[in-house]
Coordinates of C-alpha atoms in Angstrom, one line a residue:
X10 CA 18.3 -26.5 -24.5
X11 CA 17.0 -23.6 -22.5
X12 CA 13.7 -23.4 -24.3
X13 CA 13.0 -27.2 -24.0
X14 CA 14.1 -27.0 -20.3
X15 CA 11.7 -24.2 -19.6
X16 CA 8.8 -26.1 -21.2
X17 CA 9.6 -29.1 -19.1
X18 CA 9.7 -27.1 -15.9
X19 CA 6.5 -25.2 -16.9
X20 CA 4.7 -28.5 -17.5
X21 CA 5.6 -29.7 -14.0
X22 CA 4.3 -26.4 -12.4
X23 CA 1.2 -26.5 -14.5
X24 CA 0.2 -29.8 -12.9
X25 CA 0.0 -28.3 -9.5
X26 CA -3.3 -27.5 -7.8
X27 CA -2.8 -24.1 -6.1
X28 CA -4.3 -21.9 -3.5
X29 CA -4.5 -18.2 -4.5
X30 CA -3.5 -16.2 -1.5
X31 CA -5.0 -12.8 -2.5
X32 CA -8.1 -12.0 -4.6
X33 CA -11.0 -9.6 -4.6
X34 CA -13.6 -12.3 -5.4
X35 CA -17.1 -11.9 -4.2
X36 CA -17.8 -15.4 -2.9
X37 CA -21.6 -14.9 -3.4
X38 CA -21.0 -14.1 -7.1
X39 CA -17.5 -15.4 -7.9
X40 CA -17.5 -15.8 -11.7
X41 CA -18.6 -13.8 -14.7
X42 CA -22.0 -13.7 -16.3
X43 CA -21.0 -12.1 -19.6
X44 CA -17.8 -11.1 -21.4
X45 CA -18.6 -7.6 -20.1
X46 CA -17.6 -8.7 -16.6
X47 CA -14.2 -9.6 -18.0
X48 CA -13.6 -6.7 -20.3
X49 CA -15.0 -4.4 -17.6
X50 CA -12.0 -5.2 -15.5
X51 CA -10.1 -2.0 -14.9
X52 CA -7.0 -3.2 -16.8
X53 CA -9.0 -3.1 -20.0
X54 CA -11.0 0.0 -19.4
X55 CA -8.0 2.0 -18.2
X56 CA -5.9 0.9 -21.2
X57 CA -8.7 1.6 -23.7
X58 CA -9.2 5.1 -22.1
X59 CA -5.4 5.7 -22.1
X60 CA -5.4 4.9 -25.8
X61 CA -8.0 7.4 -26.5
X62 CA -11.5 6.0 -25.7
X63 CA -13.6 8.6 -23.9
X64 CA -14.6 7.7 -20.4
X65 CA -18.2 8.5 -21.2
X66 CA -18.2 5.7 -23.8
X67 CA -17.1 3.2 -21.2
X68 CA -19.1 4.2 -18.2
X69 CA -22.3 5.4 -19.8
X70 CA -25.2 4.7 -17.3
X71 CA -27.4 1.8 -18.3
X72 CA -25.1 0.6 -21.0
X73 CA -26.0 -2.8 -22.3
X74 CA -23.3 -5.4 -21.5
X75 CA -23.0 -6.5 -25.1
X76 CA -22.8 -3.0 -26.4
X77 CA -20.1 -2.2 -23.9
X78 CA -18.0 -5.2 -25.2
X79 CA -18.5 -4.1 -28.7
X80 CA -17.2 -0.6 -27.9
X81 CA -14.2 -1.9 -26.0
X82 CA -13.3 -4.4 -28.7
X83 CA -13.3 -1.6 -31.3
X84 CA -10.8 0.3 -29.1
X85 CA -8.4 -2.5 -28.0
X86 CA -6.3 -2.4 -31.2
X87 CA -3.6 -0.1 -29.6
X88 CA -3.3 -2.4 -26.6
X89 CA -2.8 -5.7 -28.3
X90 CA 0.9 -5.5 -27.4
X91 CA 0.2 -5.6 -23.7
X92 CA 0.3 -8.6 -21.4
X93 CA -3.2 -7.8 -20.3
X94 CA -4.5 -8.4 -23.8
X95 CA -2.6 -11.7 -23.8
X96 CA -4.5 -12.7 -20.6
X97 CA -7.8 -11.9 -22.4
X98 CA -6.9 -14.0 -25.5
X99 CA -5.7 -17.0 -23.4
X100 CA -8.9 -16.8 -21.3
X101 CA -11.1 -16.8 -24.4
X102 CA -9.2 -19.6 -26.1
X103 CA -9.3 -21.9 -23.0
X104 CA -12.8 -21.2 -21.7
X105 CA -14.9 -19.9 -24.7
X106 CA -13.6 -21.7 -27.8
X107 CA -11.7 -18.8 -29.5
X108 CA -9.5 -20.2 -32.2
X109 CA -7.9 -17.0 -33.4
X110 CA -5.1 -15.1 -31.8
X111 CA -7.1 -12.0 -31.2
X112 CA -10.6 -10.7 -30.6
X113 CA -11.8 -8.8 -33.6
X114 CA -14.9 -7.1 -35.0
X115 CA -15.5 -10.3 -36.9
X116 CA -15.3 -12.9 -34.2
X117 CA -16.1 -11.2 -30.8
X118 CA -19.9 -11.7 -31.0
X119 CA -19.6 -15.4 -31.4
X120 CA -17.3 -15.6 -28.4
X121 CA -19.6 -13.4 -26.4
X122 CA -22.6 -15.6 -27.1
X123 CA -20.8 -18.8 -26.4
X124 CA -19.4 -17.4 -23.1
X125 CA -22.8 -16.2 -22.0
X126 CA -24.2 -19.7 -22.5
X127 CA -21.4 -21.4 -20.5
X128 CA -21.6 -18.8 -17.7
X129 CA -25.3 -19.4 -17.3
X130 CA -24.6 -22.9 -15.9
X131 CA -25.1 -23.1 -12.2
X132 CA -21.8 -24.9 -11.7
X133 CA -19.8 -22.5 -13.8
X134 CA -17.6 -21.2 -10.9
X135 CA -16.7 -24.8 -10.0
X136 CA -15.8 -25.5 -13.7
X137 CA -13.5 -22.5 -13.7
X138 CA -11.8 -23.5 -10.5
X139 CA -11.3 -27.0 -11.8
X140 CA -9.9 -25.9 -15.2
X141 CA -7.7 -23.3 -13.5
X142 CA -6.4 -26.0 -11.0
X143 CA -7.3 -23.9 -8.0
X144 CA -8.3 -25.5 -4.7
X145 CA -9.2 -22.3 -2.9
X146 CA -8.9 -18.5 -3.1
X147 CA -8.3 -16.0 -0.4
X148 CA -10.9 -13.2 -0.2
X149 CA -10.7 -9.5 0.8
X150 CA -13.6 -9.1 3.2
X151 CA -14.9 -5.9 4.7
X152 CA -14.5 -5.9 8.5
X153 CA -18.3 -6.2 9.0
X154 CA -18.8 -9.0 6.5
X155 CA -21.1 -11.7 8.1
X156 CA -19.1 -14.4 6.2
X157 CA -22.2 -16.4 5.5
X158 CA -23.7 -18.1 2.4
X159 CA -20.5 -19.5 1.0
X160 CA -18.0 -22.4 1.5
X161 CA -15.2 -21.1 3.7
X162 CA -13.1 -24.1 2.7
X163 CA -13.0 -22.8 -0.9
X164 CA -13.4 -19.1 -0.4
X165 CA -11.1 -18.2 2.5
X166 CA -12.0 -15.1 4.6
X167 CA -9.4 -12.5 5.1
X168 CA -10.0 -9.4 7.3
X169 CA -9.4 -6.2 5.3
X170 CA -8.9 -3.2 7.6
X171 CA -8.4 -0.1 5.4
X172 CA -11.6 1.5 6.6
X173 CA -10.8 1.0 10.3
X174 CA -7.4 2.6 10.0
X175 CA -8.0 5.4 7.5
X176 CA -11.7 6.1 7.7
X177 CA -12.7 5.8 11.3
X178 CA -13.5 9.5 11.3
X179 CA -16.6 8.7 9.1
X180 CA -19.6 8.2 11.4
X181 CA -20.9 5.4 9.2
X182 CA -17.6 3.4 9.7
X183 CA -17.9 3.8 13.5
X184 CA -21.5 2.7 13.3
X185 CA -20.6 -0.3 11.2
X186 CA -17.9 -1.2 13.8
X187 CA -20.3 -1.0 16.7
X188 CA -22.9 -3.1 14.8
X189 CA -20.4 -5.8 13.8
X190 CA -18.6 -6.0 17.2
X191 CA -21.3 -5.0 19.7
X192 CA -18.9 -2.5 21.2
X193 CA -19.3 1.3 20.8
X194 CA -15.8 2.8 20.0
X195 CA -16.2 5.6 22.4
X196 CA -12.9 4.9 24.3
X197 CA -9.6 3.5 23.2
X198 CA -10.1 0.5 25.4
X199 CA -13.5 -0.3 23.8
X200 CA -12.1 0.4 20.3
X201 CA -9.4 -2.2 21.0
X202 CA -12.0 -4.7 22.4
X203 CA -14.2 -4.1 19.3
X204 CA -11.3 -4.9 17.0
X205 CA -10.6 -8.1 19.0
X206 CA -14.2 -9.1 18.5
X207 CA -13.9 -8.8 14.8
X208 CA -10.8 -11.0 14.8
X209 CA -12.7 -13.6 16.8
X210 CA -15.6 -13.6 14.3
X211 CA -13.2 -13.9 11.3
X212 CA -11.0 -16.6 12.8
X213 CA -13.9 -18.7 14.0
X214 CA -15.0 -18.8 10.3
X215 CA -11.6 -19.8 8.9
X216 CA -9.8 -16.5 8.3
X217 CA -6.1 -17.0 7.5
X218 CA -4.9 -13.4 7.6
X219 CA -5.5 -9.7 8.2
X220 CA -4.7 -7.3 5.3
X221 CA -4.4 -3.6 4.5
X222 CA -3.4 -1.4 1.6
X223 CA -1.1 1.5 2.8
X224 CA -0.3 4.9 1.2
X225 CA 3.4 5.8 0.6
X226 CA 3.6 8.3 3.5
X227 CA 2.3 6.0 6.2
X228 CA 4.8 5.3 9.0
X229 CA 3.3 3.1 11.8
X230 CA 4.1 3.9 15.4
X231 CA 2.6 3.2 18.8
X232 CA 0.1 5.7 20.2
X233 CA -0.9 5.8 23.9
X234 CA -4.5 5.2 25.0
X235 CA -4.6 8.8 26.3
X236 CA -3.7 10.2 22.9
X237 CA -6.1 7.9 21.2
X238 CA -8.9 9.1 23.5
X239 CA -8.2 12.7 22.5
X240 CA -8.3 11.7 18.9
X241 CA -11.5 9.7 19.3
X242 CA -13.2 12.6 21.0
X243 CA -12.1 14.9 18.1
X244 CA -13.3 12.6 15.3
X245 CA -16.5 11.9 17.1
X246 CA -17.2 15.6 17.4
X247 CA -15.9 16.8 14.0
X248 CA -15.9 13.7 11.8
X249 CA -13.7 14.0 8.7
X250 CA -13.3 17.7 9.4
X251 CA -11.2 16.8 12.6
X252 CA -7.7 18.1 12.6
X253 CA -5.3 15.9 10.6
X254 CA -3.2 15.3 13.7
X255 CA -6.2 13.6 15.4
X256 CA -7.0 11.5 12.3
X257 CA -3.3 10.5 12.0
X258 CA -3.1 9.6 15.7
X259 CA -6.2 7.4 15.6
X260 CA -5.0 5.7 12.4
X261 CA -1.7 4.8 14.1
X262 CA -3.5 3.6 17.2
X263 CA -5.8 1.3 15.2
X264 CA -3.0 0.0 13.0
X265 CA -0.8 -0.8 16.0
X266 CA -3.7 -2.5 17.7
X267 CA -4.3 -4.6 14.6
X268 CA -0.7 -5.8 14.8
X269 CA -1.1 -6.6 18.5
X270 CA -4.3 -8.5 17.9
X271 CA -2.7 -10.4 15.0
X272 CA 0.0 -11.4 17.5
X273 CA -2.6 -12.6 19.9
X274 CA -4.7 -14.5 17.3
X275 CA -1.6 -15.9 15.5
X276 CA -2.6 -14.4 12.1
X277 CA -0.3 -13.1 9.4
X278 CA -0.6 -9.3 8.7
X279 CA -0.5 -8.7 4.9
X280 CA 0.8 -5.3 4.1
X281 CA 0.3 -3.9 0.6
X282 CA 2.5 -0.8 0.5
X283 CA 2.8 2.2 -1.8
X284 CA -0.5 3.0 -3.6
X285 CA -1.3 6.7 -4.1
X286 CA -5.0 7.1 -4.6
X287 CA -6.8 9.3 -7.1
X288 CA -3.7 10.5 -9.0
X289 CA -5.6 10.7 -12.3
X290 CA -8.7 12.4 -11.2
X291 CA -10.6 12.0 -14.5
X292 CA -9.7 8.3 -14.8
X293 CA -12.1 5.4 -15.2
X294 CA -13.3 3.4 -12.2
X295 CA -10.3 1.9 -10.5
X296 CA -8.0 3.5 -13.1
X297 CA -6.9 6.5 -11.1
X298 CA -4.3 5.2 -8.6
X299 CA -0.5 5.0 -9.1
X300 CA 2.6 4.1 -7.2
X301 CA 4.9 6.5 -5.4
X302 CA 8.5 5.6 -5.4
X303 CA 9.2 7.8 -2.4
X304 CA 8.0 5.0 -0.1
X305 CA 10.6 3.1 2.0
X306 CA 10.3 0.1 4.2
X307 CA 12.4 2.0 6.8
X308 CA 9.0 3.5 7.7
X309 CA 8.1 0.1 9.1
X310 CA 11.2 -0.5 11.1
X311 CA 9.5 0.0 14.4
X312 CA 6.7 -2.4 13.5
X313 CA 8.9 -5.2 12.3
X314 CA 11.0 -4.9 15.4
X315 CA 8.1 -4.7 17.8
X316 CA 6.3 -7.8 16.6
X317 CA 8.8 -10.6 16.0
X318 CA 6.0 -13.3 16.3
X319 CA 3.8 -11.7 13.6
X320 CA 4.5 -12.7 10.0
X321 CA 4.3 -9.8 7.6
X322 CA 3.8 -10.9 3.9
X323 CA 4.7 -7.7 2.1
X324 CA 3.6 -6.6 -1.4
X325 CA 5.2 -3.5 -2.9
X326 CA 3.4 -1.6 -5.7
X327 CA 6.5 -0.8 -7.8
X328 CA 9.5 -2.9 -8.9
X329 CA 11.7 0.0 -7.8
X330 CA 11.0 -1.0 -4.2
X331 CA 11.7 -4.7 -4.7
X332 CA 15.4 -4.6 -3.8
X333 CA 14.4 -3.1 -0.5
X334 CA 11.8 -5.7 0.1
X335 CA 14.3 -8.4 -0.8
X336 CA 16.8 -7.0 1.7
X337 CA 14.2 -6.8 4.5
X338 CA 13.1 -10.4 3.8
X339 CA 16.7 -11.4 3.8
X340 CA 17.3 -9.8 7.3
X341 CA 14.0 -9.8 9.2
X342 CA 12.7 -13.3 10.1
X343 CA 9.1 -12.1 10.1
X344 CA 9.2 -10.3 6.7
X345 CA 8.0 -12.4 3.7
X346 CA 8.0 -11.3 0.0
X347 CA 4.5 -11.7 -1.3
X348 CA 3.6 -11.8 -5.0
X349 CA 3.9 -9.2 -7.7
X350 CA 1.3 -6.5 -7.2
X351 CA -0.5 -4.4 -9.8
X352 CA 2.1 -2.2 -11.6
X353 CA 4.7 -4.9 -10.9
X354 CA 2.6 -7.6 -12.5
X355 CA 4.1 -7.7 -16.0
X356 CA 6.7 -10.1 -17.2
X357 CA 9.6 -7.8 -17.4
X358 CA 9.2 -6.7 -13.7
X359 CA 8.2 -10.1 -12.5
X360 CA 11.3 -11.7 -14.0
X361 CA 13.7 -9.1 -12.5
X362 CA 12.0 -9.2 -9.1
X363 CA 11.6 -12.9 -8.9
X364 CA 15.2 -13.6 -9.8
X365 CA 16.4 -11.2 -7.1
X366 CA 14.2 -12.9 -4.5
X367 CA 15.1 -16.5 -5.5
X368 CA 18.8 -15.6 -5.3
X369 CA 18.7 -13.8 -2.0
X370 CA 15.7 -14.6 0.2
X371 CA 15.4 -17.9 2.1
X372 CA 13.2 -20.3 0.0
X373 CA 10.7 -20.7 2.9
X374 CA 10.0 -16.9 2.9
X375 CA 8.6 -16.3 -0.6
X376 CA 5.0 -16.4 -1.6
X377 CA 5.4 -16.7 -5.4
X378 CA 2.2 -15.2 -6.8
X379 CA -1.4 -14.2 -6.3
X380 CA -3.9 -13.2 -9.0
X381 CA -5.5 -10.1 -7.3
X382 CA -8.5 -11.0 -9.5
X383 CA -12.1 -9.9 -9.2
X384 CA -13.6 -12.7 -11.3
X385 CA -12.4 -16.4 -11.2
X386 CA -11.7 -16.5 -15.0
X387 CA -8.6 -14.4 -14.6
X388 CA -6.7 -16.9 -12.5
X389 CA -5.8 -19.3 -15.3
X390 CA -4.0 -16.8 -17.6
X391 CA -2.4 -14.8 -14.8
X392 CA -0.9 -17.9 -13.0
X393 CA 0.1 -19.3 -16.4
X394 CA 2.1 -16.1 -17.1
X395 CA 3.9 -16.4 -13.7
X396 CA 4.6 -20.1 -14.1
X397 CA 6.3 -19.5 -17.5
X398 CA 8.5 -16.8 -15.9
X399 CA 9.3 -19.0 -13.0
X400 CA 10.3 -21.8 -15.3
X401 CA 12.5 -19.4 -17.3
X402 CA 14.3 -18.0 -14.2
X403 CA 14.9 -21.4 -12.7
X404 CA 16.1 -22.9 -16.1
X405 CA 18.5 -20.1 -16.9
X406 CA 19.8 -19.0 -13.5
X407 CA 19.7 -22.2 -11.5
X408 CA 19.9 -25.3 -13.8
X409 CA 22.1 -23.8 -16.5
X410 CA 24.1 -21.2 -14.6
X411 CA 24.4 -22.9 -11.3
X412 CA 24.3 -26.6 -12.3
X413 CA 21.1 -27.5 -10.4
X414 CA 19.2 -30.6 -11.4
X415 CA 15.7 -30.3 -12.9
X416 CA 14.4 -32.0 -9.8
X417 CA 15.9 -29.4 -7.6
X418 CA 14.4 -26.6 -9.7
X419 CA 11.0 -28.2 -9.7
X420 CA 11.2 -28.6 -5.9
X421 CA 12.0 -24.9 -5.4
X422 CA 9.3 -23.7 -7.9
X423 CA 6.7 -26.0 -6.2
X424 CA 7.6 -24.6 -2.8
X425 CA 7.3 -21.0 -4.0
X426 CA 4.0 -21.7 -5.8
X427 CA 2.3 -23.9 -3.2
X428 CA 4.4 -25.0 -0.2
X429 CA 5.0 -21.6 1.3
X430 CA 1.3 -20.7 1.1
X431 CA 0.6 -23.8 3.1
X432 CA 3.2 -23.1 5.8
X433 CA 2.8 -19.3 6.2
X434 CA -1.0 -19.4 6.3
X435 CA -1.1 -22.7 8.1
X436 CA -3.2 -24.4 5.4
X437 CA -4.8 -27.6 6.4
X438 CA -4.9 -26.7 10.1
X439 CA -8.1 -26.1 11.9
X440 CA -7.7 -22.6 13.4
X441 CA -11.3 -21.9 14.3
X442 CA -10.9 -22.9 17.9
X443 CA -7.5 -21.3 18.4
X444 CA -8.9 -18.1 20.0
X445 CA -7.4 -16.1 22.8
X446 CA -9.4 -14.8 25.8
X447 CA -10.7 -11.3 24.9
X448 CA -10.1 -10.2 28.5
X449 CA -6.5 -11.0 28.2
X450 CA -6.3 -8.6 25.3
X451 CA -7.9 -5.7 27.1
X452 CA -9.2 -6.1 30.6
X453 CA -12.3 -4.0 31.3
X454 CA -14.0 -3.1 34.5
X455 CA -17.5 -4.5 34.9
X456 CA -18.7 -1.0 35.6
X457 CA -16.8 0.6 32.7
X458 CA -19.3 2.9 30.9
X459 CA -20.1 2.5 27.2
X460 CA -20.6 6.2 26.6
X461 CA -18.9 9.5 25.9
X462 CA -15.5 10.0 27.4
X463 CA -15.9 12.0 30.6
X464 CA -14.4 15.5 30.7
X465 CA -11.9 14.6 33.4
X466 CA -10.6 11.8 31.3
X467 CA -10.4 14.1 28.3
X468 CA -8.4 16.6 30.3
X469 CA -6.0 13.9 31.5
X470 CA -5.6 12.7 28.0
X471 CA -4.8 16.2 26.7
X472 CA -2.2 16.6 29.5
X473 CA -0.6 13.2 28.9
X474 CA -1.0 12.9 25.2
X475 CA 1.8 11.1 23.4
X476 CA 2.8 13.1 20.4
X477 CA 2.7 11.4 17.0
X478 CA 5.5 12.2 14.5
X479 CA 4.4 15.1 12.3
X480 CA 1.0 15.5 13.9
X481 CA 1.4 19.2 15.0
X482 CA -1.0 21.5 13.2
X483 CA 1.2 24.6 14.0
X484 CA 4.9 25.4 13.7
X485 CA 6.6 24.9 17.1
X486 CA 9.7 26.6 18.2
X487 CA 12.3 24.6 20.1
X488 CA 13.7 26.2 23.2
X489 CA 16.7 28.4 22.6
X490 CA 19.9 28.1 24.5
X491 CA 20.6 30.9 27.1
X492 CA 21.4 34.2 25.4
X493 CA 24.8 35.8 26.0
X494 CA 24.9 39.4 27.2
X495 CA 26.1 41.9 24.7
X496 CA 26.2 45.7 24.2
X497 CA 26.3 48.0 21.3
X498 CA 29.1 50.6 21.7
X499 CA 28.0 54.2 21.5
X500 CA 29.1 56.0 18.3
X501 CA 32.1 58.2 18.6
X502 CA 31.7 62.0 18.3
X503 CA 31.8 63.0 14.7
X504 CA 34.7 65.1 13.5
X505 CA 33.8 67.2 10.5
X506 CA 32.0 65.4 7.7
X507 CA 34.6 62.7 7.2
X508 CA 33.7 59.0 7.7
X509 CA 36.2 57.6 10.2
X510 CA 37.0 53.9 10.2
X511 CA 38.7 52.0 13.0
X512 CA 40.7 49.1 11.3
X513 CA 40.4 45.7 12.8
X514 CA 41.7 42.3 11.8
X515 CA 38.7 40.3 12.8
X516 CA 35.7 42.7 13.3
X517 CA 34.2 45.3 11.1
X518 CA 34.6 48.9 12.5
X519 CA 31.8 50.9 13.8
X520 CA 30.4 53.6 11.5
X521 CA 30.5 57.2 12.6
X522 CA 27.3 59.1 12.8
X523 CA 27.1 61.8 10.1
X524 CA 25.4 65.2 10.7
X525 CA 23.8 67.3 8.1
X526 CA 24.6 70.9 7.4
X527 CA 22.3 72.2 10.2
X528 CA 24.1 70.0 12.7
X529 CA 21.2 67.6 13.1
X530 CA 21.9 63.9 13.4
X531 CA 20.8 61.8 10.5
X532 CA 18.9 59.1 12.4
X533 CA 18.7 56.7 9.4
X534 CA 22.5 56.4 9.6
X535 CA 22.2 54.9 13.1
X536 CA 20.0 52.0 11.7
X537 CA 22.8 49.9 10.3
X538 CA 22.7 46.2 9.9
X539 CA 25.6 43.8 10.5
X540 CA 27.7 43.7 7.4
X541 CA 28.5 40.4 5.7
X542 CA 32.1 39.2 5.4
X543 CA 33.6 38.6 1.9
X544 CA 36.0 35.7 1.4
X545 CA 39.4 36.3 2.7
X546 CA 41.8 38.2 0.3
X547 CA 45.2 37.1 -0.7
X548 CA 46.6 38.3 2.7
X549 CA 44.2 35.9 4.5
X550 CA 42.6 38.8 6.3
X551 CA 38.8 39.4 6.1
X552 CA 37.9 42.2 3.7
X553 CA 34.8 44.3 4.6
X554 CA 32.5 46.0 2.2
X555 CA 30.8 49.1 3.3
X556 CA 27.8 51.0 1.9
X557 CA 28.6 54.7 1.4
X558 CA 26.0 57.4 2.0
X559 CA 26.5 60.7 0.2
X560 CA 25.9 63.9 2.0
X561 CA 22.8 65.8 0.9

């Protein structure tokens, strides 16, 4: 019963025309040209490298695409068990006429040649979208993307802001921002106005969200304009060599400003949390990053509370963080669970995480899946994988275990796959004219200078700087409480050469000063340290341990 039920549910989901809410598609070159564009995807190169293929054989400069495919096919034997390999086979079977259940040394060249012929057609991207049943895909656009030369009804702009937050210390990033916005980021006010200008540009061209990928140690908080001015001056002078405290302060200021401008422009703010960059330093391209399970959403508590009108679709890199995401989406009205990202994008993790979300999070607050693809051909097999898992979870846990009807299960699955993308990103609405007044975001004086921050302003910023958690470059000592007066009793006069002890129930006695044979005081005996107490003996009284000093 369960298997037949799953197949029926999957068939219903597979009829749906979907919108992919997160990809890395280049809208000017959205589909592949050869099989090398598909096998060059980092999932395959990193798996082949992990299984023993030298990086130099994969990334050899000037390598012919067909030769690259041959080399990779020869090294994919050890990864045929992976879900990524299944994506490849399903892709080739659907698009390129593969009739076998694997790509081998005997059949790959025929598939390669057939694929190259199909991909040469001018309408190949449209064919792929149609066969994949995709109406549109969300992009990941650099903040200075002109957003020209493509259909923004099919390829939906999304403002990616990683460079603004984490790389503003680079002169080239500030120059790009000035060129794109027309505002030089020489002052915190102008930086904010420049960011607002980017949002206006993106939303006027159909953007549906702002997005950012965040490291595991990032904890957003509000930073004052005065502190931001100090940080801006530092990074303008020293670039990436500026003190970490300044780079962290400006990152927090920009991030918080992005949230404020998302609020003003009524755009969701996609947060992709937990990636640790460059862990495997010798890895292949895009095969060096890993997750860090030390991340916690408690780091975003201030953000979620401060912006109740901003919707935050949240992706977590590791399944170990899914229960926390499920809980936050359960409690916070503005937190939405979003897809199954990267290392969580395999059936075992998807099934576990999906079941937890379906059972605990309001049905209106779950974005089921996105492909995260770089080329359009990947959508079909990735979404097919998710739809099979969705059908399995709904069949087993809702229809069989909870007595739902098939119609109820299909309705929930449809909402998770398509409906919530429409409601959360306001699909079908014309948002291009829904723009706030820039002056309402950050009023500027007509005579405000676009130039270096004056020295007086800098001094005021230094004096009024708002500290950012963990930003200090040096250890700081907190003020001590007032010291109590005390005195050290003078040693008693020695009598002979005998060490005299004054017994006490609570304090160790003073040591007598010992003289040598010539009657001179042994000064080293004066330099005693407080003696540690041993645990109380059977009598309950402290017992003291003394170091003896033999007479020379």
